[in-house]
Coordinates of C-alpha atoms in Angstrom, one line a residue:
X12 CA -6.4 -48.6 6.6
X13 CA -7.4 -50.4 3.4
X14 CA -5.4 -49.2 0.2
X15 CA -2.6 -46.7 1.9
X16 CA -0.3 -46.7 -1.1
X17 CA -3.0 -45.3 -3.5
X18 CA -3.8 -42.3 -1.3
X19 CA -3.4 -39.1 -2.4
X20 CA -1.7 -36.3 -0.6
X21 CA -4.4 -33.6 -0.1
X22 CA -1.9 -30.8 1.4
X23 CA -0.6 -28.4 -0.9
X24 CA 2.6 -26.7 -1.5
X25 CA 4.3 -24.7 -3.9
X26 CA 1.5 -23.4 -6.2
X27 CA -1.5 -21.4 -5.0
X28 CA -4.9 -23.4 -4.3
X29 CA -6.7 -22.9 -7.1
X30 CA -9.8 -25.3 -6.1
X31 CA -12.3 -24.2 -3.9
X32 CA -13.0 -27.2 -1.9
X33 CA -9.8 -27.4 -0.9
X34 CA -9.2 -23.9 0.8
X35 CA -10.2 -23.4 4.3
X36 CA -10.8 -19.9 6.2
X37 CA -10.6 -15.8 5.3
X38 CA -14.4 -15.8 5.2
X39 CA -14.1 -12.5 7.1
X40 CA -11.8 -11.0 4.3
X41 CA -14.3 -12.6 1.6
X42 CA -16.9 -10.4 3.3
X43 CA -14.4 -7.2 3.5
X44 CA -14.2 -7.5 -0.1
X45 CA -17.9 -8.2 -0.8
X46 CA -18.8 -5.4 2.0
X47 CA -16.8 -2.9 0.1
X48 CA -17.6 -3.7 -3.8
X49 CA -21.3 -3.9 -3.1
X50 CA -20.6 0.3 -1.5
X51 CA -18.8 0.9 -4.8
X52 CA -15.6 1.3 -3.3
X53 CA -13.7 1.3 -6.8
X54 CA -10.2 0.2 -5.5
X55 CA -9.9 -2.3 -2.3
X56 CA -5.8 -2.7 -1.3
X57 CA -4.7 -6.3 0.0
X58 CA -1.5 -6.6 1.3
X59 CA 0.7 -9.1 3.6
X60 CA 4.0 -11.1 4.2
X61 CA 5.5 -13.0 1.2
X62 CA 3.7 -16.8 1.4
X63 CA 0.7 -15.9 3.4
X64 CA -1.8 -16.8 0.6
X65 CA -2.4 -13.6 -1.1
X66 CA -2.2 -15.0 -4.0
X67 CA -4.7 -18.3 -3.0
X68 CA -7.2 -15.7 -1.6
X69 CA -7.1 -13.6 -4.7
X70 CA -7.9 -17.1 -6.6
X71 CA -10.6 -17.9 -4.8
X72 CA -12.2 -14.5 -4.8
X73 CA -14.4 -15.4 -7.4
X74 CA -15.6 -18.6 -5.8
X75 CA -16.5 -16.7 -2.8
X76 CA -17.7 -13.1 -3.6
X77 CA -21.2 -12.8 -5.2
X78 CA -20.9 -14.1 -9.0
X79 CA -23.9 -12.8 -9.7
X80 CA -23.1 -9.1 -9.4
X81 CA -19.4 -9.2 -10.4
X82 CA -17.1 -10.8 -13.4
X83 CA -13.3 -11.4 -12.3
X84 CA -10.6 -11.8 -14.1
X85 CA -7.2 -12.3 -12.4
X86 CA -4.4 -11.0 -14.1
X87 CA -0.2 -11.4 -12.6
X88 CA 1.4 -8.3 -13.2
X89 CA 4.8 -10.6 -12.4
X90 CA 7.6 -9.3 -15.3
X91 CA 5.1 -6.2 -16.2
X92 CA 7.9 -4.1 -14.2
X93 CA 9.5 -2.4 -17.5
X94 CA 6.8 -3.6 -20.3
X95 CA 5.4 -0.1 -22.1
X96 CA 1.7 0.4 -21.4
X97 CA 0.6 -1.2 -25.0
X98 CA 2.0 -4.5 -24.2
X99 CA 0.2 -4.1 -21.0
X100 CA -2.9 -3.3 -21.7
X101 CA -2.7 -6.2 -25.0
X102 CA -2.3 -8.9 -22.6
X103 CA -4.9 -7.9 -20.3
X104 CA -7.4 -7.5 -23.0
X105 CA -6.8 -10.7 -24.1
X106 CA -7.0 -12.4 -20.2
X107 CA -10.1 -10.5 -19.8
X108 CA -11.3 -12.2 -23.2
X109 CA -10.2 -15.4 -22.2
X110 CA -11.5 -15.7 -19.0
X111 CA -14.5 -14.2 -19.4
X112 CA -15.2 -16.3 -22.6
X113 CA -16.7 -13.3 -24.4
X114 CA -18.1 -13.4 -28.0
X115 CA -14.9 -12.5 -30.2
X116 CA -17.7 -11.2 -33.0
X117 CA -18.6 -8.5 -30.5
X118 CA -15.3 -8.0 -28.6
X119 CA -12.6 -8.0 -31.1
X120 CA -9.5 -8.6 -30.2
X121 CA -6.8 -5.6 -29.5
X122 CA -3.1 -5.8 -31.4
X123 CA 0.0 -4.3 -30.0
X124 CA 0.3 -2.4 -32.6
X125 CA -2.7 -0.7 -32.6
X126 CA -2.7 -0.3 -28.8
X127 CA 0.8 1.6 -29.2
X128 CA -0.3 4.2 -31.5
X129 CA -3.7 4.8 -29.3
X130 CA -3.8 3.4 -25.6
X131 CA -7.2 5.0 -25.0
X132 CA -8.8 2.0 -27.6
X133 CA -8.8 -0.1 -24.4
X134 CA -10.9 2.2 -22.7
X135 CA -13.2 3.7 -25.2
X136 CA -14.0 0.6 -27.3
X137 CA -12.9 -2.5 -26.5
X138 CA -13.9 -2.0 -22.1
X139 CA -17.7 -0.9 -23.3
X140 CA -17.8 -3.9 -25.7
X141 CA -16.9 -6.0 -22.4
X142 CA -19.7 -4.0 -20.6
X143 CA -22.2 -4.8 -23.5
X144 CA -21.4 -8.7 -22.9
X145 CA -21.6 -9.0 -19.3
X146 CA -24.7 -7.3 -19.0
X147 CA -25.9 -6.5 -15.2
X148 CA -22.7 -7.8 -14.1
X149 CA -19.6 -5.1 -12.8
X150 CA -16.5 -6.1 -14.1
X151 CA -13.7 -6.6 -10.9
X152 CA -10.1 -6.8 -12.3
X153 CA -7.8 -8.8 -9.4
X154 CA -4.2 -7.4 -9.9
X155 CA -1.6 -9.8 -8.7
X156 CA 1.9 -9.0 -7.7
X157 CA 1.4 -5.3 -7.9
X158 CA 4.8 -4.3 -6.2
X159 CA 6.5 -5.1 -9.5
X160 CA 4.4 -1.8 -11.1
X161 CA 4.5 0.2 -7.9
X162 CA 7.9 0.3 -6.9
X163 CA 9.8 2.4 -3.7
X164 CA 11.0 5.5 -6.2
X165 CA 7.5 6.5 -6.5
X166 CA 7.5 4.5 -9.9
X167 CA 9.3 6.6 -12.4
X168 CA 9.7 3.7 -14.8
X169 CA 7.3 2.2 -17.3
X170 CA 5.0 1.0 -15.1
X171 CA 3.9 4.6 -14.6
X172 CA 1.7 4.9 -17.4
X173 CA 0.0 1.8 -16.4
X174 CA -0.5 3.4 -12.5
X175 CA -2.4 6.5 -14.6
X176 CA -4.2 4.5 -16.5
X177 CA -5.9 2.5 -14.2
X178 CA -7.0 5.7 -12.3
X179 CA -8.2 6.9 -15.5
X180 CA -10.1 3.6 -16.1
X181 CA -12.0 3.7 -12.9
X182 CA -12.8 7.0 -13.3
X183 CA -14.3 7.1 -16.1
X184 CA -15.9 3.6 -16.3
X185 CA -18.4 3.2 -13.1
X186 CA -18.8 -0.6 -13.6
X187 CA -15.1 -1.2 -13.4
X188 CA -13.2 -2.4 -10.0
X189 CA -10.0 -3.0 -9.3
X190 CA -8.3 -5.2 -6.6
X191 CA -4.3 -4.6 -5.8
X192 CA -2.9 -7.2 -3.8
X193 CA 0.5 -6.0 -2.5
X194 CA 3.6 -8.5 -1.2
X195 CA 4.2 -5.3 1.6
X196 CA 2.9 -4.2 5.1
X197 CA 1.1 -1.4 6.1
X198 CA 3.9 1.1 6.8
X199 CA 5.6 0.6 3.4
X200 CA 2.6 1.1 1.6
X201 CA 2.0 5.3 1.9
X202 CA 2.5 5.4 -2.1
X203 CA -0.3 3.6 -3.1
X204 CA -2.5 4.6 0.0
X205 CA -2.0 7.8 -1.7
X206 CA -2.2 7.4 -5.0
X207 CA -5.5 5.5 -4.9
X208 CA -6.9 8.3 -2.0
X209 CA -9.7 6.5 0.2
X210 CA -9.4 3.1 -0.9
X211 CA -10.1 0.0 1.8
X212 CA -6.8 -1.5 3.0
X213 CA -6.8 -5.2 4.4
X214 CA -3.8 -7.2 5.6
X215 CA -3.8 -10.7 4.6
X216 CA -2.7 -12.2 7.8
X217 CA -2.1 -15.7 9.8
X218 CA -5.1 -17.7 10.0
X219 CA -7.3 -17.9 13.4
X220 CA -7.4 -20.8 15.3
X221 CA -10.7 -21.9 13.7
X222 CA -9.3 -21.9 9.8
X223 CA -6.3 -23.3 11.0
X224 CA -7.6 -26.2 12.6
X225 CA -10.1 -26.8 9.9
X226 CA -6.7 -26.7 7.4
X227 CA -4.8 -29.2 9.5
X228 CA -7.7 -31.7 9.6
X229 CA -10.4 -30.9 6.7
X230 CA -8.2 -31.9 3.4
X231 CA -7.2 -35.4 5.2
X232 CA -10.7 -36.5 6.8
X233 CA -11.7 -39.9 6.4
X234 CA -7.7 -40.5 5.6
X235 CA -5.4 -39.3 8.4
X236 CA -6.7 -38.7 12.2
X237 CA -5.0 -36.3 14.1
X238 CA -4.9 -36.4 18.4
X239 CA -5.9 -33.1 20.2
X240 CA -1.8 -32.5 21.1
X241 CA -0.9 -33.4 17.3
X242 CA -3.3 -30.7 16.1
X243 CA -1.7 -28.4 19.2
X244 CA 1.8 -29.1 18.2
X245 CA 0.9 -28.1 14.5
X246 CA -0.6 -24.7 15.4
X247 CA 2.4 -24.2 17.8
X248 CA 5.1 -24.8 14.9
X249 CA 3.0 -23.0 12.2
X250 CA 1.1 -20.1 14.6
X251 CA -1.2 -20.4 12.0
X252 CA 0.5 -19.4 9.0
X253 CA -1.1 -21.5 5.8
X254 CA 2.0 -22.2 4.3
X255 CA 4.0 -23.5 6.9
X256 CA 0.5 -25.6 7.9
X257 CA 0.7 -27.2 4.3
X258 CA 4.2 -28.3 4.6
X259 CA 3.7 -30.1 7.8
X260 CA 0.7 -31.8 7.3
X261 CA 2.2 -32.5 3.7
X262 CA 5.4 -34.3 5.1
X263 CA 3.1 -35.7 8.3
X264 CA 0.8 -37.5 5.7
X265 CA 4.2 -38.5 3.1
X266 CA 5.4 -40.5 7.3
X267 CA 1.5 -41.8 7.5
X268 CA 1.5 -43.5 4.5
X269 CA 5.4 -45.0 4.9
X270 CA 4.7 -46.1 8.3
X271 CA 0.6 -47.4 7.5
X272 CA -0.2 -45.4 10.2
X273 CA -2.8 -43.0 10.0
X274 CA -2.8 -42.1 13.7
X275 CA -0.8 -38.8 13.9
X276 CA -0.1 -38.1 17.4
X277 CA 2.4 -35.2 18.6
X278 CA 5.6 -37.0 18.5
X279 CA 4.7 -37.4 14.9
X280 CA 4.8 -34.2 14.5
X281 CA 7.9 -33.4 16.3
X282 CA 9.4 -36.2 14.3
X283 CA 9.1 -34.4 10.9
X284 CA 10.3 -31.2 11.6
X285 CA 13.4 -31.5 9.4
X286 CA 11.8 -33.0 7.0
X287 CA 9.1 -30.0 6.6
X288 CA 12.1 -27.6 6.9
X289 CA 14.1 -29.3 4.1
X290 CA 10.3 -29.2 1.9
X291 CA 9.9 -26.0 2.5
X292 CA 13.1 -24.1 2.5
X293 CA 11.6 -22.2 -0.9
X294 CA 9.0 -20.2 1.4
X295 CA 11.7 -19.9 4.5
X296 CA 14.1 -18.5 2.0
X297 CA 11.3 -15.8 0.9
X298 CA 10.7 -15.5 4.4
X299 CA 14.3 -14.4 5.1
X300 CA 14.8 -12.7 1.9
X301 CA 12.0 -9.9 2.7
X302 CA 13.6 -8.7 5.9
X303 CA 16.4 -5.8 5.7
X304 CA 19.9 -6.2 6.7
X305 CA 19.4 -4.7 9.9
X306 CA 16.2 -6.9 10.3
X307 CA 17.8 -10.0 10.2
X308 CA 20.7 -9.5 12.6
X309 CA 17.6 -8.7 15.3
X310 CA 15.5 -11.4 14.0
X311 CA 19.0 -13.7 14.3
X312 CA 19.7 -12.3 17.7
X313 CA 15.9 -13.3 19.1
X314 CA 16.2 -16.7 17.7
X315 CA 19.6 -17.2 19.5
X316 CA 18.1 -15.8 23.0
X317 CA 15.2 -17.5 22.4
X318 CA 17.0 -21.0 21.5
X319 CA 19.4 -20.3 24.9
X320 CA 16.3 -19.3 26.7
X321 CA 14.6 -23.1 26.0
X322 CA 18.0 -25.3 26.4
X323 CA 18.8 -23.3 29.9
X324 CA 14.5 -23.6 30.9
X325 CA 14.4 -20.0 31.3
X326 CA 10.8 -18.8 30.8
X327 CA 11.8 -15.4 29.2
X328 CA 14.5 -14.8 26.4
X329 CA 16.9 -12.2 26.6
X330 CA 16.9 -9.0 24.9
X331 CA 18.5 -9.5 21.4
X332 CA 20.3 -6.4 22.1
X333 CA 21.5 -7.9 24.9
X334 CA 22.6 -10.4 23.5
X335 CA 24.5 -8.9 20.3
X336 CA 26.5 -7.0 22.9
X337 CA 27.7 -9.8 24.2
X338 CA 29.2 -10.6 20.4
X339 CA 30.5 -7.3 20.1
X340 CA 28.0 -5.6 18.2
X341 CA 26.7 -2.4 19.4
X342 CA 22.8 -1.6 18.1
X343 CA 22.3 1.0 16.6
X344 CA 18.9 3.2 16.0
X345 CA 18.4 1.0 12.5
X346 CA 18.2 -1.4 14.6
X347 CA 16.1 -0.6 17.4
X348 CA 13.5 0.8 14.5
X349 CA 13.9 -2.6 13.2
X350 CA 12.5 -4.7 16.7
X351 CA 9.1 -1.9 16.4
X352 CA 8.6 -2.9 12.6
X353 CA 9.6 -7.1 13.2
X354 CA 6.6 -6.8 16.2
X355 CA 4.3 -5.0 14.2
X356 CA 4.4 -7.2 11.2
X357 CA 4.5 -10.5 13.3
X358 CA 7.9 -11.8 12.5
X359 CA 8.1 -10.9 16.0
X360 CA 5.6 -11.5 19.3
X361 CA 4.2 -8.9 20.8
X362 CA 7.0 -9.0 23.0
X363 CA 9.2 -8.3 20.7
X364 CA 11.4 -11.1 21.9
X365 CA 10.0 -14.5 20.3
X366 CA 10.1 -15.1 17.1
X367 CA 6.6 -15.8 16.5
X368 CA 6.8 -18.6 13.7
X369 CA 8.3 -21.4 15.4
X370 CA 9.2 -23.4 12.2
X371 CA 11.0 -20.1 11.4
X372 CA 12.9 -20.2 14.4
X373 CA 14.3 -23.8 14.4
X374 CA 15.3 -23.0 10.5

């Protein structure tokens, strides 16, 4: 193909996909979310495995949810975790300033200061100014990386009086929404199920076929032409999770344009496995870093079985437990807990005996 070298890579990784034409799928989560503001449900709960996309999702939320009933303004709680409520609630003010490109003459700006001696300024004048400006419009705030103000000891830093004030906030103002997106699964989220008492939950999970198809083959077209097994063998490797779909078509393009060859068939693919692993070892180390101790010796003991299971062409791994005997180690109930909970929030197949990321597994 004519001028190869000056192509631009079109996959993505390492920062969240900020522009709307080039994210692909969750239109049935986009709907969840619109389903649920539009019955004035005042808090909707996201949550899923580190590098799933929360955080691209929660980006495009306002791209995809109806602008013309709701303002958004995103704001990362990241490093909030020990900040007193005032500094808080001053940075937010100004993020929903900013974004929202409100008339300073009307909505004057908070200080610290001012914010320290009386939190409740933030509700009772400066959110009704907001109000005034947007009109018809609801105001939805999209909370990133809300683990770091809702921690395992029932929060008892801080953060606390941030937790009470946002109840306090949606109570009292019925034009404001929130949405919490949480790095955690289901079972670990009990606190803030109760806390916010009736609120939607929605995992953000691995893509279906259809979005991840349309990711392998969208961002490229017209560049990069991908055979039926190619696309196969990158759904295989990737099962569908959007990170690990970036990195291979990222390092599969970064080959195309080397080789001027903009056929990618499957051995292509199986050719730049190392490649993707080395690119994306930030995201596998995330990966690794959010499983518990006794979570990883299982998840280490399926990957063994399962790599013993492929080079001796048996068509069923061995139980991990199994196979850890063999080593020595004796399981105990942390760990068969650990096999339920690696299964239920696919790190695991359903069989508990595959680990269901394949990239994963060959890292």
């Amino acid at each position: 193909m004519n001028n190869s070298t000056a192509r631009k890579n079109p996959y993505i990784i390492g920062r969240p996909i900020h522009e709307s034409a080039k994210f692909f799928g969750r239109e049935s989560l986009f709907q969840f979310i619109e389903d649920n503001l539009s019955l004035d449900k005042k808090v909707i709960l996201l949550h899923g495995q580190r590098r799933i996309g929360m955080s691209c999702v929660l980006q495009q939320i306002p791209n995809k949810v109806a602008q013309d009933k709701f303002a958004f303004v995103l704001f990362d709680l990241q490093g909030y975790s020990e900040s007193p409520l005032s500094h808080t609630l001053y940075n937010l003010a100004e993020e929903i300033a900013s974004q929202l490109e409100l008339n300073s003459d009307i909505v004057t700006p908070l200080s610290d200061e001012e914010l320290k001696n009386n939190p409740d300024i933030f509700s009772n004048e400066f959110i009704p100014k907001v109000f005034q400006e947007l009109g018809e419009k609801n105001l939805v705030l999209l909370l990133d990386e809300f683990d770091v103000v809702s921690g395992d000891n029932d929060i008892i830093n801080q953060s606390a009086g941030f937790l009470k004030y946002l109840q306090l906030l949606i109570n009292k103002h019925n034009k404001l929404f929130i949405i919490l997106l949480v790095g955690r699964f289901k079972d670990d989220l009990q606190n803030l199920i109760d806390l916010f008492k009736g609120a939607p939950l929605q995992e953000v999970g691995l893509l279906d076929e259809l979005s991840a198809r349309r990711l392998i083959t969208k961002p490229a077209q017209g560049m990069l032409e991908y055979e039926e097994d190619a696309i196969k063998a990158i759904l295989e490797l990737s099962a569908g999770h959007p990170y690990f779909i970036q990195a291979i078509c990222f390092n599969l393009f970064l080959q195309a344009k080397i080789d001027d060859n903009w056929i990618v068939t499957r051995s292509d693919v199986q050719g730049i496995v190392d490649k993707t692993i080395e690119s994306a070892t930030g995201g596998l180390i995330w990966f690794w870093d959010g499983l518990s101790i006794s979570e990883k010796v299982v998840f280490s003991a399926a990957a063994e079985a399962q790599k013993i299971a492929i080079e001796q062409n048996q068509s069923f791994p061995e139980d991990s437990f199994a196979l850890l005997k063999k080593y020595g180690v004796i399981p105990t109930d942390e760990m068969l807990k650990s096999v339920k909970k690696l299964t239920l929030n696919g790190f695991l197949d359903d069989t508990g005996r595959r680990v269901k990321i394949e990239l994963v597994r060959l890292w």
